[in-house]
Tab-separated table of C-alpha atoms in Angstrom:
chain	number	residue	atom	x	y	z
X	1	MET	CA	6.707	-5.269	-18.357
X	2	LEU	CA	6.677	-5.064	-14.932
X	3	LYS	CA	4.133	-6.685	-13.126
X	4	ALA	CA	3.738	-5.265	-9.727
X	5	ARG	CA	6.110	-3.370	-6.983
X	6	VAL	CA	7.039	-5.438	-3.885
X	7	LEU	CA	8.631	-4.558	-0.947
X	8	LEU	CA	10.548	-7.824	0.874
X	9	LEU	CA	11.624	-7.836	4.441
X	10	GLU	CA	13.808	-10.990	4.896
X	11	ASP	CA	17.038	-10.939	6.996
X	12	ASP	CA	18.032	-14.521	5.918
X	13	ALA	CA	20.453	-13.699	2.971
X	14	ASN	CA	20.011	-16.831	0.892
X	15	LEU	CA	16.243	-16.864	1.140
X	16	ASN	CA	16.091	-13.017	0.400
X	17	GLU	CA	17.946	-13.422	-2.662
X	18	THR	CA	15.831	-16.927	-3.622
X	19	ILE	CA	12.840	-14.995	-3.349
X	20	THR	CA	14.087	-11.984	-5.038
X	21	GLU	CA	15.187	-13.636	-8.192
X	22	PHE	CA	11.910	-15.743	-8.288
X	23	LEU	CA	9.774	-13.016	-8.300
X	24	GLU	CA	11.814	-10.810	-10.962
X	25	ASP	CA	11.697	-14.279	-13.199
X	26	ASN	CA	8.185	-13.638	-12.804
X	27	ASP	CA	8.233	-9.888	-13.862
X	28	TYR	CA	7.570	-8.347	-10.415
X	29	GLU	CA	10.042	-5.545	-9.172
X	30	VAL	CA	11.204	-6.370	-6.185
X	31	GLU	CA	13.123	-3.863	-3.487
X	32	SER	CA	14.451	-6.291	-0.690
X	33	VAL	CA	15.665	-5.169	2.653
X	34	TYR	CA	17.180	-7.193	5.709
X	35	ASP	CA	15.786	-5.381	8.710
X	36	GLY	CA	12.880	-3.416	10.053
X	37	TYR	CA	14.116	-0.143	10.271
X	38	GLU	CA	15.124	-0.305	6.632
X	39	ALA	CA	11.715	-1.456	5.685
X	40	GLU	CA	10.042	1.565	7.572
X	41	GLU	CA	12.423	3.823	5.753
X	42	LYS	CA	11.606	2.305	2.104
X	43	LEU	CA	7.895	2.590	3.149
X	44	TYR	CA	8.079	5.927	4.058
X	45	GLU	CA	9.763	6.797	0.489
X	46	ARG	CA	7.531	5.132	-1.660
X	47	LYS	CA	4.430	3.044	-2.500
X	48	TYR	CA	4.440	-0.563	-3.104
X	49	ASP	CA	1.525	-2.945	-4.630
X	50	LEU	CA	2.218	-5.476	-2.172
X	51	LEU	CA	4.316	-6.151	0.925
X	52	LEU	CA	6.214	-9.499	2.011
X	53	LEU	CA	7.344	-9.496	5.526
X	54	ASP	CA	9.565	-11.889	7.726
X	55	VAL	CA	8.668	-11.612	11.481
X	56	ASN	CA	11.671	-12.113	13.822
X	57	THR	CA	13.956	-9.410	11.829
X	58	PRO	CA	16.699	-7.090	13.017
X	59	GLY	CA	15.542	-3.370	14.496
X	60	LEU	CA	11.755	-3.703	14.112
X	61	ASN	CA	10.292	-6.948	13.523
X	62	GLY	CA	7.497	-7.363	11.010
X	63	PHE	CA	4.627	-7.074	13.029
X	64	GLU	CA	5.941	-3.627	14.236
X	65	VAL	CA	6.487	-3.020	10.829
X	66	LEU	CA	3.194	-3.436	9.313
X	67	LYS	CA	1.365	-1.879	12.283
X	68	GLU	CA	3.264	1.254	11.929
X	69	ALA	CA	2.712	1.356	8.192
X	70	ARG	CA	-1.152	0.580	8.717
X	71	SER	CA	-1.308	3.454	11.127
X	72	LYS	CA	0.302	5.795	8.603
X	73	GLY	CA	-2.164	4.895	5.969
X	74	VAL	CA	-0.146	2.309	4.023
X	75	VAL	CA	-2.987	0.046	2.278
X	76	ALA	CA	-1.028	-2.351	0.130
X	77	PRO	CA	-1.727	-5.810	0.725
X	78	ALA	CA	0.688	-7.939	2.901
X	79	ILE	CA	1.986	-11.253	3.399
X	80	TYR	CA	3.822	-12.582	6.430
X	81	ILE	CA	6.447	-15.144	5.634
X	82	THR	CA	7.582	-16.768	8.896
X	83	SER	CA	8.626	-19.717	10.971
X	84	LEU	CA	6.407	-18.606	13.849
X	85	SER	CA	3.546	-21.134	13.520
X	86	SER	CA	1.628	-20.770	16.765
X	87	MET	CA	-1.840	-19.806	16.949
X	88	GLU	CA	-0.999	-16.570	19.155
X	89	ASP	CA	1.545	-15.582	15.971
X	90	LEU	CA	-0.954	-15.932	13.354
X	91	GLU	CA	-3.739	-13.975	15.298
X	92	GLN	CA	-1.183	-11.145	16.170
X	93	GLY	CA	-0.371	-11.200	12.247
X	94	TYR	CA	-3.904	-10.505	11.452
X	95	VAL	CA	-4.384	-7.919	14.158
X	96	SER	CA	-1.109	-6.157	12.975
X	97	GLY	CA	-3.011	-5.990	9.497
X	98	CYS	CA	-1.868	-8.515	7.187
X	99	ASP	CA	-3.836	-10.157	4.512
X	100	ASP	CA	-2.098	-13.362	4.474
X	101	TYR	CA	0.471	-15.633	6.728
X	102	MET	CA	2.722	-18.373	5.273
X	103	ARG	CA	4.605	-20.632	7.454
X	104	LYS	CA	8.450	-21.696	6.547
X	105	PRO	CA	9.262	-23.602	4.549
X	106	PHE	CA	7.081	-22.866	1.632
X	107	VAL	CA	7.112	-23.480	-1.588
X	108	LEU	CA	7.597	-20.603	-4.149
X	109	LYS	CA	4.782	-21.233	-6.819
X	110	GLU	CA	2.468	-21.208	-3.636
X	111	LEU	CA	3.707	-17.846	-2.682
X	112	LEU	CA	3.202	-16.562	-6.224
X	113	ILE	CA	-0.081	-17.574	-6.466
X	114	ARG	CA	-1.203	-15.991	-3.215
X	115	MET	CA	-0.010	-12.863	-4.375
X	116	GLU	CA	-1.540	-12.973	-7.549
X	117	THR	CA	-4.634	-13.802	-5.709
X	118	LEU	CA	-4.255	-10.512	-3.536
X	119	LEU	CA	-2.936	-8.058	-6.205
X	120	LYS	CA	-6.444	-9.039	-8.117
X	121	ARG	CA	-8.478	-6.779	-5.649
X	122	GLU	CA	-7.895	-3.273	-5.227
X	123	PHE	CA	-8.119	-0.572	-2.499
X	124	TYR	CA	-6.917	-2.495	0.305
X	125	HIS	CA	-7.315	-1.164	3.958
X	126	GLU	CA	-9.046	2.053	2.540
X	127	LYS	CA	-11.232	3.497	5.237
X	128	LYS	CA	-13.084	5.842	3.293
X	129	VAL	CA	-15.955	5.073	1.199
X	130	TYR	CA	-14.925	7.480	-1.456
X	131	ILE	CA	-11.761	8.823	-3.141
X	132	GLU	CA	-12.352	12.758	-3.859
X	133	ILE	CA	-10.671	13.473	-7.368
X	134	GLY	CA	-11.698	17.309	-7.417
X	135	ASN	CA	-13.622	18.900	-9.720
X	136	SER	CA	-17.095	17.397	-8.074
X	137	ALA	CA	-15.677	14.140	-9.003
X	138	LYS	CA	-15.224	11.055	-6.875
X	139	TYR	CA	-14.679	7.251	-6.967
X	140	ASP	CA	-16.799	5.032	-4.952
X	141	ILE	CA	-14.450	2.252	-4.032
X	142	GLN	CA	-17.075	-0.199	-2.958
X	143	SER	CA	-18.978	-0.040	-6.497
X	144	ASN	CA	-16.174	1.099	-8.589
X	145	LEU	CA	-18.053	3.966	-10.209
X	146	LEU	CA	-16.806	7.187	-11.384
X	147	ILE	CA	-19.359	9.754	-9.750
X	148	VAL	CA	-19.341	13.405	-11.043
X	149	GLU	CA	-21.754	15.829	-9.610
X	150	ASN	CA	-23.523	12.933	-8.286
X	151	LYS	CA	-24.032	11.353	-11.751
X	152	SER	CA	-22.409	8.033	-12.469
X	153	ILE	CA	-20.089	7.986	-15.077
X	154	ALA	CA	-19.246	4.691	-17.239
X	155	LEU	CA	-15.754	4.291	-18.351
X	156	GLY	CA	-14.150	2.012	-20.571
X	157	ASN	CA	-12.205	-0.974	-19.327
X	158	LYS	CA	-8.642	0.452	-20.147
X	159	GLU	CA	-9.916	3.886	-18.515
X	160	SER	CA	-11.004	2.589	-15.461
X	161	LYS	CA	-7.900	0.634	-15.059
X	162	LEU	CA	-5.873	3.935	-15.673
X	163	LEU	CA	-7.866	5.793	-12.969
X	164	LYS	CA	-7.607	3.225	-10.525
X	165	LEU	CA	-3.656	3.303	-10.707
X	166	PHE	CA	-3.422	6.534	-10.437
X	167	MET	CA	-5.474	6.936	-7.472
X	168	LYS	CA	-2.993	4.209	-6.135
X	169	TYR	CA	-0.222	6.600	-6.592
X	170	PRO	CA	-1.221	10.170	-6.513
X	171	THR	CA	1.392	12.727	-6.893
X	172	GLU	CA	3.750	10.065	-8.424
X	173	VAL	CA	5.240	9.924	-11.734
X	174	LEU	CA	4.118	7.043	-13.415
X	175	SER	CA	6.291	5.755	-16.296
X	176	HIS	CA	5.024	5.092	-19.587
X	177	GLU	CA	6.389	1.599	-19.017
X	178	ARG	CA	4.565	1.041	-15.685
X	179	ILE	CA	1.560	2.208	-17.277
X	180	TYR	CA	1.789	-0.357	-20.077
X	181	GLY	CA	2.450	-2.882	-17.939
X	182	HIS	CA	-0.775	-2.479	-15.888
X	183	LEU	CA	-3.267	-1.358	-18.733
X	184	TRP	CA	-2.385	-4.120	-21.300
X	185	ASP	CA	-2.235	-7.932	-21.022
X	186	TYR	CA	0.820	-9.937	-22.155
X	187	GLU	CA	-0.940	-11.126	-25.399
X	188	GLU	CA	-1.501	-7.524	-25.958
X	189	GLU	CA	0.241	-4.948	-27.882
X	190	PRO	CA	0.895	-1.459	-25.797
X	191	SER	CA	0.057	1.814	-27.851
X	192	ASP	CA	1.406	5.172	-26.761
X	193	THR	CA	-1.382	6.477	-29.033
X	194	ALA	CA	-3.958	4.594	-27.471
X	195	LEU	CA	-2.855	5.819	-24.070
X	196	ARG	CA	-2.797	9.298	-25.033
X	197	THR	CA	-6.465	8.739	-25.709
X	198	TYR	CA	-7.443	7.248	-22.523
X	199	ILE	CA	-5.602	10.205	-20.910
X	200	LYS	CA	-7.592	12.590	-23.019
X	201	ASN	CA	-10.965	10.570	-22.034
X	202	LEU	CA	-10.250	10.943	-18.319
X	203	ARG	CA	-9.122	14.554	-18.556
X	204	LYS	CA	-12.314	15.488	-20.050
X	205	ILE	CA	-14.400	13.780	-17.189
X	206	ILE	CA	-12.194	14.616	-14.573
X	207	GLY	CA	-10.545	17.736	-15.351
X	208	LYS	CA	-7.519	18.683	-17.836
X	209	ASP	CA	-5.315	19.410	-14.426
X	210	ARG	CA	-5.796	16.022	-12.711
X	211	ILE	CA	-3.521	14.587	-14.810
X	212	VAL	CA	-0.208	16.151	-15.700
X	213	SER	CA	2.098	15.257	-18.363
X	214	ILE	CA	5.778	14.915	-17.193
X	215	LYS	CA	7.886	15.188	-20.430
X	216	LYS	CA	10.038	12.104	-21.375
X	217	GLN	CA	9.044	10.424	-17.574
X	218	GLY	CA	5.262	9.708	-17.676
X	219	TYR	CA	2.263	10.751	-16.144
X	220	LYS	CA	1.104	12.325	-12.577
X	221	PHE	CA	-1.956	12.483	-11.106
X	222	THR	CA	-3.194	14.992	-8.530
X	223	THR	CA	-6.164	15.880	-6.422
X	224	GLU	CA	-5.272	19.150	-5.672
X	225	GLU	CA	-7.297	22.345	-7.256
């Protein structure tokens, strides 16, 4: 099962390949690019769960890529992987919007640990307090509560995970496999019947039209009336 979608910007071909293979072996979906403009294009085309960015890259450098991405509403956590080691570079990295900063050379296992730590958190760099869902429903980011007509609604664990996944990727068709990988742990057996039940439960609360079934593809979440 896919664990998370990662964008890797690294212009060193050998290191790019090494990191990509390591992360894929650990069940990550990795899209790797070699220059800043290509990274910017990928960020425009789709959403990612986490960004791994080298700094000294052709075209736009990593600082520029992330700063521009943040200005356009990209909220995925980001880790710089760079040989730049001065305090000024570190400061610039965090000012541009990163969440962690790793100096080369580094141990791949440490990178994995840092990534997993960041991915446990939710709604990074989101400036809003509430995410409006529609039908008088909204999600409180700070308290992790679903609020419908000013009343807090208690969700089951799987329904809560599913709603958060939908809100992170609005209007994007999420395959059954991707949803399975997000809702069920490795020791659990995914169930299409259970997933349909969770979808049904959410639709009862936030409205039938909020979650659209796409035949043979998956589900799409929308906040449009």
